[in-house]
mmCIF file of C-alpha atoms in Angstrom:
data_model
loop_
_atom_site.group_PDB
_atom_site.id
_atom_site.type_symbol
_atom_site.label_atom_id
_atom_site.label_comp_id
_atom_site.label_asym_id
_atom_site.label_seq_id
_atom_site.Cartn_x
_atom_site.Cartn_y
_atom_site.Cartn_z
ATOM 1 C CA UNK A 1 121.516 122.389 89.842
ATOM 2 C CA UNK A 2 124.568 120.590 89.639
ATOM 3 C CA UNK A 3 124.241 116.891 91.464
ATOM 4 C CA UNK A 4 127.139 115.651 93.351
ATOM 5 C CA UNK A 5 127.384 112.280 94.497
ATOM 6 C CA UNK A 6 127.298 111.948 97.889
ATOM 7 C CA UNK A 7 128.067 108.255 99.737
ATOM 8 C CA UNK A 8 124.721 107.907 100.049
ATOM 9 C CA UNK A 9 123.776 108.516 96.124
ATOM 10 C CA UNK A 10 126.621 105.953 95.670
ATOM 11 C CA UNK A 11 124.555 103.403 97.537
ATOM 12 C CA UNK A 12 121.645 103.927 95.608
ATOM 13 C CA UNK A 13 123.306 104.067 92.707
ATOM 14 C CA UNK A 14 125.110 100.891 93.529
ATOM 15 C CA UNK A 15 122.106 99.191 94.479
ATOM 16 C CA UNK A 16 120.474 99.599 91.196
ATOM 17 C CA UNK A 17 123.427 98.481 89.522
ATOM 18 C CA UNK A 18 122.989 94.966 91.835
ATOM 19 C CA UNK A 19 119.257 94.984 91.228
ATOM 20 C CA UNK A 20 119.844 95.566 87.411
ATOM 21 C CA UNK A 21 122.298 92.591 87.653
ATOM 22 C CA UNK A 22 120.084 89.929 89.578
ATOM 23 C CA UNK A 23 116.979 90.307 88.195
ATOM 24 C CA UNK A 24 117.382 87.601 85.646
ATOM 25 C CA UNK A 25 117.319 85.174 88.994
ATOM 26 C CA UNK A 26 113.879 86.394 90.637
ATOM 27 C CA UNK A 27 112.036 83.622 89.178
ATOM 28 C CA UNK A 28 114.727 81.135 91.007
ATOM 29 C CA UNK A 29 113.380 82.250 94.326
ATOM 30 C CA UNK A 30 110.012 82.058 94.102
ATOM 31 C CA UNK A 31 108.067 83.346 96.908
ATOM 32 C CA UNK A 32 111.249 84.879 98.481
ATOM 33 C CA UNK A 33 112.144 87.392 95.847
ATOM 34 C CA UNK A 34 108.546 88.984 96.944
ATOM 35 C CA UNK A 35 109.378 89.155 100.272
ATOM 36 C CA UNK A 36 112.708 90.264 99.968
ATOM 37 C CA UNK A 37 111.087 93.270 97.920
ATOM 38 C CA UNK A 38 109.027 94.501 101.196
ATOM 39 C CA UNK A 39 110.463 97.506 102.920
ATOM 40 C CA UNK A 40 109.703 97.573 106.697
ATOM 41 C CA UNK A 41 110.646 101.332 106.357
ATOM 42 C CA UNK A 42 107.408 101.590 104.218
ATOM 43 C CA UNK A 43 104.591 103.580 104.908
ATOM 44 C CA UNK A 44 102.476 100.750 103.385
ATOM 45 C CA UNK A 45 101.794 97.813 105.282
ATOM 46 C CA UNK A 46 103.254 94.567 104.034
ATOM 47 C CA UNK A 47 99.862 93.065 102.887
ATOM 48 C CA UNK A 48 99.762 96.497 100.522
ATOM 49 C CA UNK A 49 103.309 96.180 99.518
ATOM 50 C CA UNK A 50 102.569 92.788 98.526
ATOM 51 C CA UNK A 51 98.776 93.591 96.563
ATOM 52 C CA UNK A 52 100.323 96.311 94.456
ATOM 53 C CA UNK A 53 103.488 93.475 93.086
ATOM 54 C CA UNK A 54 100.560 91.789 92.403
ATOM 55 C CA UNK A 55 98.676 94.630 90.677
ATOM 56 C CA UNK A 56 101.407 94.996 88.760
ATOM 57 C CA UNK A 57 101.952 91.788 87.301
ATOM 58 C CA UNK A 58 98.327 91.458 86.375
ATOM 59 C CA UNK A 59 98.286 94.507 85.350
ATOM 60 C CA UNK A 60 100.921 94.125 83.059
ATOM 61 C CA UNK A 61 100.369 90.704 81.572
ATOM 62 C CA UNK A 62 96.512 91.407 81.042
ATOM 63 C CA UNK A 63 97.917 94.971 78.650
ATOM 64 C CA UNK A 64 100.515 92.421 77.461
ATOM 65 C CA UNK A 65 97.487 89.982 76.312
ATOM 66 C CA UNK A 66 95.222 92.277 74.569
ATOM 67 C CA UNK A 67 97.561 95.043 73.457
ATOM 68 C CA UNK A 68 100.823 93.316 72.730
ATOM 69 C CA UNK A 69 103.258 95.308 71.307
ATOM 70 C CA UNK A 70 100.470 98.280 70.358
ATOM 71 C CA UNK A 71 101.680 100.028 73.412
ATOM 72 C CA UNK A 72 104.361 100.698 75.796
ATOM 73 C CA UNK A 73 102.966 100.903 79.310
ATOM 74 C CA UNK A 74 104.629 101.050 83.073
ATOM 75 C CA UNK A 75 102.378 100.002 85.777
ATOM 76 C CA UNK A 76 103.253 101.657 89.346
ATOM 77 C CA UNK A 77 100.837 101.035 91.834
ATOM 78 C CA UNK A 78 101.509 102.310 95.477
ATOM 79 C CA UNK A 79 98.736 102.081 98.273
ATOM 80 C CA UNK A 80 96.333 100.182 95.945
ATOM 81 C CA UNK A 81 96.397 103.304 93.930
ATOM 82 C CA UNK A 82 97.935 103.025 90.378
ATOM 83 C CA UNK A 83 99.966 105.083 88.038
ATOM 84 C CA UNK A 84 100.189 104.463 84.155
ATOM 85 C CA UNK A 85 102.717 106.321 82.176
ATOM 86 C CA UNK A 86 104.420 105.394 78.710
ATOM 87 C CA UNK A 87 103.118 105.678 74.818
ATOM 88 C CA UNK A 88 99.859 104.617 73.106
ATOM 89 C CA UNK A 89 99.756 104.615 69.477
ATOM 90 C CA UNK A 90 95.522 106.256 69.251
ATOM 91 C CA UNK A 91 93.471 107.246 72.036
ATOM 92 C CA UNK A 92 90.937 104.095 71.874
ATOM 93 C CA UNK A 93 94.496 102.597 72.862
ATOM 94 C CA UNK A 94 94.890 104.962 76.054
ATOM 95 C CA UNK A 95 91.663 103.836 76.890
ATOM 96 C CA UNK A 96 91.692 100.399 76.867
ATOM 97 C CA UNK A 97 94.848 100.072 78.741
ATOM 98 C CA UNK A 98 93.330 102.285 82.030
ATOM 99 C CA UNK A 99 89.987 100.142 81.703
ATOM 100 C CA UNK A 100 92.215 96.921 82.109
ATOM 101 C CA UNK A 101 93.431 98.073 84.868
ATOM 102 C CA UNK A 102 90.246 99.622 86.273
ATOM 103 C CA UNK A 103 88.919 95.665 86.011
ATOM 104 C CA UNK A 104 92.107 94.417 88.333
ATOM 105 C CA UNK A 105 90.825 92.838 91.837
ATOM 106 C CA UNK A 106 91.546 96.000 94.566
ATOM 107 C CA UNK A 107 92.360 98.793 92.674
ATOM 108 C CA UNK A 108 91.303 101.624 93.916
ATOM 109 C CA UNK A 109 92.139 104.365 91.517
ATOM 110 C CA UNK A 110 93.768 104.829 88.562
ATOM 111 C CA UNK A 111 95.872 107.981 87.301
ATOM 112 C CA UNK A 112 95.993 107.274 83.285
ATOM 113 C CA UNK A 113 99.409 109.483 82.202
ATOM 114 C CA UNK A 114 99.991 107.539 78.905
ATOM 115 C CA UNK A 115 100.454 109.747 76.176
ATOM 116 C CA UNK A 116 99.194 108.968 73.036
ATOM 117 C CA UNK A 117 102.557 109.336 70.705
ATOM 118 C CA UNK A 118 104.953 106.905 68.977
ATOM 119 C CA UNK A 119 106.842 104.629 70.399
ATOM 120 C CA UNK A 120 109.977 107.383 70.372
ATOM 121 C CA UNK A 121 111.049 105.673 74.151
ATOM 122 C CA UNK A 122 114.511 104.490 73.073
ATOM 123 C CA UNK A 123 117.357 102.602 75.192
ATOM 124 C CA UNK A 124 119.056 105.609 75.613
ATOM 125 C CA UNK A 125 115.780 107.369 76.764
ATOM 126 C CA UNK A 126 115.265 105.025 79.451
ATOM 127 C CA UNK A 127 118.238 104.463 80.571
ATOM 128 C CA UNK A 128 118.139 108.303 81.703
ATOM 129 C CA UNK A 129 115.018 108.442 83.078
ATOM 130 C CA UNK A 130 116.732 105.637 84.961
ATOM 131 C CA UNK A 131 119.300 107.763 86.146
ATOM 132 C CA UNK A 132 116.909 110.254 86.798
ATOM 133 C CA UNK A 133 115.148 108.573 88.909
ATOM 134 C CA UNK A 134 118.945 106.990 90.919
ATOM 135 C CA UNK A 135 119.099 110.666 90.908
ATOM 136 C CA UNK A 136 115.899 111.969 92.845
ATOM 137 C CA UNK A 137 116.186 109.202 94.876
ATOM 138 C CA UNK A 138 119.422 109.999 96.403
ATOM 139 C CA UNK A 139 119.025 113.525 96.902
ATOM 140 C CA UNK A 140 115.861 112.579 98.998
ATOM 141 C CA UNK A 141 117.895 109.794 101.031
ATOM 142 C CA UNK A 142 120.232 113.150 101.665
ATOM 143 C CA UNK A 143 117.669 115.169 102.438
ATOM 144 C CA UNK A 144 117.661 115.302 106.644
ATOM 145 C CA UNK A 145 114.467 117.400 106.795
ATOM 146 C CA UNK A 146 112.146 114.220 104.742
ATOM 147 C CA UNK A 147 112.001 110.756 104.639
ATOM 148 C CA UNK A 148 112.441 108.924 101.342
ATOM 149 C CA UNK A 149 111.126 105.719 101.939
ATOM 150 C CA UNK A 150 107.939 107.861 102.194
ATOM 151 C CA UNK A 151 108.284 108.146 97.955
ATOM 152 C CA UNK A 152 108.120 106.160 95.264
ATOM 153 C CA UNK A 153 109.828 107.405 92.089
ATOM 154 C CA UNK A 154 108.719 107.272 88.476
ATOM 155 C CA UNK A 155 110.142 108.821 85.626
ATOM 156 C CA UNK A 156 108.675 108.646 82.133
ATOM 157 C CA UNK A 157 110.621 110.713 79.277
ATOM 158 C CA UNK A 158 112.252 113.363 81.722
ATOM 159 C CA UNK A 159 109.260 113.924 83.544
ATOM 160 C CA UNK A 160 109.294 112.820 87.171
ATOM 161 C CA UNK A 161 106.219 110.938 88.960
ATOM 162 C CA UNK A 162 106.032 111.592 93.238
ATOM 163 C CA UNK A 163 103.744 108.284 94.591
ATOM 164 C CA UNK A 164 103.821 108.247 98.213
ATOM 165 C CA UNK A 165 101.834 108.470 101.716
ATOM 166 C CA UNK A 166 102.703 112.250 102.671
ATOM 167 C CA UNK A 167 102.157 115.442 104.672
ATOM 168 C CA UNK A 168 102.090 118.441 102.906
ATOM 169 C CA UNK A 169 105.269 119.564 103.913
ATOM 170 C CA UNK A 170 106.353 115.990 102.545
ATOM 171 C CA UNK A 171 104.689 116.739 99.083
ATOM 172 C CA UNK A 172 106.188 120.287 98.851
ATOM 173 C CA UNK A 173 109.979 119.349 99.035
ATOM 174 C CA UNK A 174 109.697 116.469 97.544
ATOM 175 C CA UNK A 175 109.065 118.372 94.545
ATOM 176 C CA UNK A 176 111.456 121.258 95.140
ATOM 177 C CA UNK A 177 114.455 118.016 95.627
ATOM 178 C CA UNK A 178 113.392 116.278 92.397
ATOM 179 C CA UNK A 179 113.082 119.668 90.793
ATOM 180 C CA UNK A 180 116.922 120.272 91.598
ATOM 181 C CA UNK A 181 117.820 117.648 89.568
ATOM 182 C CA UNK A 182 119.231 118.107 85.968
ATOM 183 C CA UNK A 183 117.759 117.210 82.886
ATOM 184 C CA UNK A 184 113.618 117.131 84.806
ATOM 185 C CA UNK A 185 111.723 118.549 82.959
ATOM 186 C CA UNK A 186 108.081 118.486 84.871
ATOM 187 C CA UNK A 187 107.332 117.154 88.444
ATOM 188 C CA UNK A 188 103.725 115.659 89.235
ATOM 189 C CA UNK A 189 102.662 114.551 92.282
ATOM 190 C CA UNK A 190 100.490 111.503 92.550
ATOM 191 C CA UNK A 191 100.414 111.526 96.497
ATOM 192 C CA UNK A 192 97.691 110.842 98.955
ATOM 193 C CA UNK A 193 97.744 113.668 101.758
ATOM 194 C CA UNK A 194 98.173 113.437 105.508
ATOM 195 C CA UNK A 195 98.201 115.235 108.622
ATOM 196 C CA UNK A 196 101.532 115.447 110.458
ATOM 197 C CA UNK A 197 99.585 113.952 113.609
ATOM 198 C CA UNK A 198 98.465 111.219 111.254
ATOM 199 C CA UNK A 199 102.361 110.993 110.431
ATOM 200 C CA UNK A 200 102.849 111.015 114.113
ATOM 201 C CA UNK A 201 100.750 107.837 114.745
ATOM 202 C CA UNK A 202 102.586 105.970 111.722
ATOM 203 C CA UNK A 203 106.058 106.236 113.560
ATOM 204 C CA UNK A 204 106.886 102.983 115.602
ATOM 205 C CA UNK A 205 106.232 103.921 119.450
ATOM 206 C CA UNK A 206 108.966 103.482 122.102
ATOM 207 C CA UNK A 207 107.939 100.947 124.788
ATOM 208 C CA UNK A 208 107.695 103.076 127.779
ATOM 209 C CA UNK A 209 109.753 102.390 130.843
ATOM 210 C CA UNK A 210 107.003 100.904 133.881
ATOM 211 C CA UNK A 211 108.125 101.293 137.126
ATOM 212 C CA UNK A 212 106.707 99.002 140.075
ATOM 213 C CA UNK A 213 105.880 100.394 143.503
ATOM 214 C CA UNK A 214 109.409 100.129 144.403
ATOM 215 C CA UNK A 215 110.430 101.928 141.738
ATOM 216 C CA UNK A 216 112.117 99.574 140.107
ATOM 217 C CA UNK A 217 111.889 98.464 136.346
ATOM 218 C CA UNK A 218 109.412 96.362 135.396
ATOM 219 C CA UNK A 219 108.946 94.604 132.211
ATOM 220 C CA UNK A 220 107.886 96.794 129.845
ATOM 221 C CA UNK A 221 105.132 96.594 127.752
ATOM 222 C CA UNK A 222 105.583 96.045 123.499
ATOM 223 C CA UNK A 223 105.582 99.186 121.103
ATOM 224 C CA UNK A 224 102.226 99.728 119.417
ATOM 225 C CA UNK A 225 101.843 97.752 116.448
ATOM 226 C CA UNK A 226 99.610 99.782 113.253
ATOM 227 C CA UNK A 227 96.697 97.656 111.886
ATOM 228 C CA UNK A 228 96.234 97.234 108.226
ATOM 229 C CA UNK A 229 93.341 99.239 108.163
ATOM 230 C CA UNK A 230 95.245 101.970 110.332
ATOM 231 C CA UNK A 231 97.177 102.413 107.145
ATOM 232 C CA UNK A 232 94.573 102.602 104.701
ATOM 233 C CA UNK A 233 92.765 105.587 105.856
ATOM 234 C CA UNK A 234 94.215 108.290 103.646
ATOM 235 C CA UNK A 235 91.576 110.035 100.950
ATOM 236 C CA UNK A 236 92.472 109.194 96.943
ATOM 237 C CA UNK A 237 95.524 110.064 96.193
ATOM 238 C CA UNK A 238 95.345 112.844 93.455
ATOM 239 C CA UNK A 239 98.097 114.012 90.738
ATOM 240 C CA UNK A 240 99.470 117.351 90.488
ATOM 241 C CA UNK A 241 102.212 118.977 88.330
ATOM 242 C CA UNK A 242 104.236 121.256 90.014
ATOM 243 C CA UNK A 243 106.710 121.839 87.253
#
């Protein structure tokens, strides 16, 4: 499949370019470069979106601290549920690095996809998984049938990783979008499953219009909020290739 840059894939693509470009000035902000980070779009609730930043960075320095420059890990966690991918150099290595992250507070799964190989993840490699990834997000933000703030996107040495809160029908073309994109070579998805009624009860609610006896307008009442726990009830999530 040939992909053509639509104005939307040009806004992703620009963003990255801006996020590429300020990220040397996170640490300037402090507590506002997490917030600014949260997507209200997110299927997550903010108290998640903030945990798994914070998974992350544990996650991260604690492999950093016993493992140093043995391995080359990426930590994704989404929903509390996280995704390893990269290169270990022996399997006692592979090991280690998922039991680190096993011992990180709230964690509530771990899918280990680190491959035990040499370090052969080069610049050039990453920088097109990195388009890759610009890529499969775009085409999902031009998709009109799916929502892709419902994904997170990984990609790790042509293969792409699906995290994300969806409905089957969600899973299914997520796959078939990031499929369509050149140079993939294998699609998993690491999702946890919903109903489309549970999908239903995510979606902000309209504040209905309340009528008094007269039949005039009253004040109407606020849209349903979702709890955190409302949020949290999907099953594991589980990983499967597609490609």
């Amino acid at each position: 499949m040939k992909f053509r840059w639509s104005r939307a894939a040009c806004g992703v693509l620009a963003v990255a370019s801006l996020g590429a470009a300020l990220s040397g000035c996170v640490a300037l902000v402090g507590g506002s470069a997490v917030m600014a980070g949260m997507s209200v779009a997110d299927r997550r609730t903010t108290g998640t979106q903030v945990e798994d930043q914070g998974i992350e960075l544990r996650a991260n320095n604690r492999i950093a601290e016993v493992l140093g420059d043995k391995a080359h890990v990426n930590v994704t966690s989404y929903n509390r549920q996280v995704l390893l991918t990269g290169e270990a150099g022996n399997e006692a290595d592979r090991q280690t690095i998922e039991k680190l992250v096993r011992e990180q507070p709230t964690v509530r799964n771990v899918f280990n996809e680190v491959v035990v190989a040499p370090f052969t993840s080069t610049l050039s490699q990453r920088s097109k998984d990195t388009l890759i990834t610009t890529q499969v997000k775009a085409s999902l933000l031009d998709a009109k049938d799916i929502q892709a703030s419902a994904f997170k996107v990984v990609t790790e040495n042509k293969v792409v990783f699906l995290m994300g809160i969806v409905t089957p029908r969600e899973a299914k073309r997520g796959a078939e979008i990031a499929r369509g994109i050149n140079d993939v070579t294998k699609v998993v998805r690491v999702v946890e499953v919903i109903s489309e009624d549970e999908l239903a009860r995510m979606q902000p609610q309209s504040a209905p219009v309340v009528t008094d006896d007269s039949g005039k307008a009253a004040a109407a009442s606020a849209p349903t909020s979702l709890s955190e726990s409302s949020l949290s009830t999907p099953a594991g999530a589980t990983a499967t290739p597609v490609k």
